[in-house]
XYZ file of C-alpha atoms in Angstrom:
183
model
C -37.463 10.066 -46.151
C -39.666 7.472 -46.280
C -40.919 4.680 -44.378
C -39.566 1.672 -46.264
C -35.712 2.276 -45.341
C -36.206 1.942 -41.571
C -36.039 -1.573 -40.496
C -39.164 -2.625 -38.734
C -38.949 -3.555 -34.811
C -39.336 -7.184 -33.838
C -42.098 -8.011 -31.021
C -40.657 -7.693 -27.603
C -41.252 -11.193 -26.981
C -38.798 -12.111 -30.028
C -35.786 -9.497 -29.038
C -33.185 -11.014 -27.176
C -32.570 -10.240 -23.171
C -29.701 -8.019 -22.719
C -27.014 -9.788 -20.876
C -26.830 -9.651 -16.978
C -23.844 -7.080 -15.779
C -21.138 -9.178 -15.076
C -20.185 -7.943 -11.814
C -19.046 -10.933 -10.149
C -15.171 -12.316 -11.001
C -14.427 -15.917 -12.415
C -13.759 -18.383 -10.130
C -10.334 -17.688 -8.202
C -7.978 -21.212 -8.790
C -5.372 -20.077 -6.300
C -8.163 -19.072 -3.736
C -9.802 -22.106 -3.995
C -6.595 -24.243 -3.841
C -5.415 -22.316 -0.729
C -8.853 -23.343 0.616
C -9.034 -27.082 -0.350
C -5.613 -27.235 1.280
C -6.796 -25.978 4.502
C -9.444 -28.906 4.486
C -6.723 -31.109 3.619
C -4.714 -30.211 6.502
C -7.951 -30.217 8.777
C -8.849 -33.824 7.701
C -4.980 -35.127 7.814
C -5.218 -33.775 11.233
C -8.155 -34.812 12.337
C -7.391 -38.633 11.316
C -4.021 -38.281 13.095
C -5.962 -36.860 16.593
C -8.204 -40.192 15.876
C -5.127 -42.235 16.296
C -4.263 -40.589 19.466
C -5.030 -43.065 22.565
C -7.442 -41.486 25.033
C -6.429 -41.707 28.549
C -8.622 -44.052 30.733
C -9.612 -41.713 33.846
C -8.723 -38.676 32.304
C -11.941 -36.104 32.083
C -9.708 -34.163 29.313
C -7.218 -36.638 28.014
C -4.590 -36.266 25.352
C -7.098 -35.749 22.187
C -9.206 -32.684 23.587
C -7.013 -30.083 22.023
C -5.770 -31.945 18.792
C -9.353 -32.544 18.114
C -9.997 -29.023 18.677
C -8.109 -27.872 16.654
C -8.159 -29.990 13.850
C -12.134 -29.871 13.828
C -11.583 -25.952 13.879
C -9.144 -25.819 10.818
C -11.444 -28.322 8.745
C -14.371 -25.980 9.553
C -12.518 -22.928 8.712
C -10.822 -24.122 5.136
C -15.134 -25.403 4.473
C -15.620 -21.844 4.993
C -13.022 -20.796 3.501
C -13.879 -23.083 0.279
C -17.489 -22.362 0.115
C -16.367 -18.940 0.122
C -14.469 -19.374 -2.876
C -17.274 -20.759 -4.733
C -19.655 -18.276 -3.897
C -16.820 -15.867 -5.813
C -14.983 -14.547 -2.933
C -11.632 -13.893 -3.047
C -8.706 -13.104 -1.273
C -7.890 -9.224 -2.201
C -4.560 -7.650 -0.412
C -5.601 -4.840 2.158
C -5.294 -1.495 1.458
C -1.762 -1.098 3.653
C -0.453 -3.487 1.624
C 1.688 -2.608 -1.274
C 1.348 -5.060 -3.838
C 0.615 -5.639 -7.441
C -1.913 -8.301 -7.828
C -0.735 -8.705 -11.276
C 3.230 -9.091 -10.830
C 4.561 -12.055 -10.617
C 5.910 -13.464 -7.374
C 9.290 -14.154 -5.765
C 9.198 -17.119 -4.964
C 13.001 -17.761 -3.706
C 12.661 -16.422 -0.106
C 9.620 -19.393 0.494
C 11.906 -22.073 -1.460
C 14.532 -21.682 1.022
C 12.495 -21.619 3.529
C 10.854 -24.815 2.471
C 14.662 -26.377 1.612
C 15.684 -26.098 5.024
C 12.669 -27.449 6.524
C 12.803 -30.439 4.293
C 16.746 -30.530 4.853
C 16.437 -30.162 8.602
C 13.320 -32.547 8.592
C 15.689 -35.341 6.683
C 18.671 -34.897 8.786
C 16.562 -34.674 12.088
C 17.507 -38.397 12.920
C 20.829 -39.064 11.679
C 22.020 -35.527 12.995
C 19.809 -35.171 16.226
C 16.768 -32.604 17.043
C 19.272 -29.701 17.945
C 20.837 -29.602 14.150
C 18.121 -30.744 12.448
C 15.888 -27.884 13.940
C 19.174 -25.113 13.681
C 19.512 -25.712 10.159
C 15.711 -25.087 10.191
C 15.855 -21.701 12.592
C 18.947 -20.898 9.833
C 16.824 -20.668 6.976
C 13.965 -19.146 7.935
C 16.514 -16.276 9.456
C 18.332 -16.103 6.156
C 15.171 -15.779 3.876
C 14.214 -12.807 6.360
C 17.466 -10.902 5.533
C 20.032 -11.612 8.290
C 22.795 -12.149 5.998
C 25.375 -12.275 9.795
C 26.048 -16.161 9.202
C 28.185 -16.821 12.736
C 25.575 -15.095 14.387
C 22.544 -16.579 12.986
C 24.087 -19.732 13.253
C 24.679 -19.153 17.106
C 21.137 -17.839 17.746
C 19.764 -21.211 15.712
C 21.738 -23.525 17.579
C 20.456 -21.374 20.911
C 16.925 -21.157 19.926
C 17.303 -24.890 19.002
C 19.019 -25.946 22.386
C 16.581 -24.390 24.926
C 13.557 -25.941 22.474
C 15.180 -29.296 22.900
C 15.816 -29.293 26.886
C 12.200 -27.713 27.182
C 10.547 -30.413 24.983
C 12.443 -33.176 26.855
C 12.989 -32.243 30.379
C 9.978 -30.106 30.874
C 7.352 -31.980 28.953
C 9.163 -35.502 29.190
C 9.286 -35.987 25.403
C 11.636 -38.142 23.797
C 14.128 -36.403 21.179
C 16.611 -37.993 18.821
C 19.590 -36.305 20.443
C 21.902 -37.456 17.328
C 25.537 -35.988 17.624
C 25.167 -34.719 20.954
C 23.853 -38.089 22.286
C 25.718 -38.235 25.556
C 26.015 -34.512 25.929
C 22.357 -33.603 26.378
């Protein structure tokens, strides 16, 4: 063989680099919207503790736990989004059984979000009690319980003793709706 069929090699200064390992995923969309929410709902909360009057003698007055926690959950979804940019993600543990790549079902949270926004609409017309059942109702029927007189009763229970606590034990004022008179 000779010489002249081998292609010469280029100065090392003129060869390119070879290319970093690419060990580090893309950037997560989901993750990061999960986290961008949670500063949402931090900041949304933290402007609504703002509103809150503070009490004139009180040492801890009416804001001190609002503003706790909405300073907490804006600190948390900053993490949580800086996180995200650094190329975290969220990765199910190993006693879960799911496939990351399988599409979700999403029917057992749109129910669960119908009757909160059904409940949430018919909370004045219809008082706290219904409004709040039809609430309790949903969530128990997305979990399974498919015993409708039952779960109804255990809603309109679980809805009750929430109303008489929130009004007669912590002097809050309810729309009683249907049952105005009767509460």
């Amino acid at each position: 063989m000779s010489d002249s069929t081998v292609p010469p090699t280029p100065p090392a200064s003129t060869r390119p680099a070879p290319a970093p390992p690419s060990g580090r995923p893309g950037l997560s969309v989901p993750d990061l919207l999960v986290a961008l929410g949670v500063v949402l709902l931090g900041a949304l909360l933290l402007i609504g503790t703002l509103q809150i009057p503070f009490g004139i003698n009180a040492v801890v007055g009416p804001r001190v736990f609002p503003l706790i926690v909405s300073v907490g959950t804006l600190l948390l979804g900053t993490l949580l989004t800086v996180n995200v940019l650094r190329g975290g993600r969220a990765e199910p543990a190993a006693e879960e059984d799911t496939d990351p790549d399988a599409r979700p079902d999403l029917r057992q949270p749109a129910l669960i979000l119908g009757g909160f926004l059904l409940g949430a609409a018919l909370l004045q017309p219809l008082g706290f009690v219904i409004g709040t059942a039809i609430m309790y109702f949903t969530v128990g029927f997305a979990f399974g319980e498919r015993r409708a007189p039952l779960l109804a009763g255990v809603a309109l229970a679980v809805a009750l003793v929430t109303y008489v606590v929130f009004t007669r034990g912590l002097g809050l004022t309810l729309p009683a709706g249907l049952l105005n008179g009767v509460l």
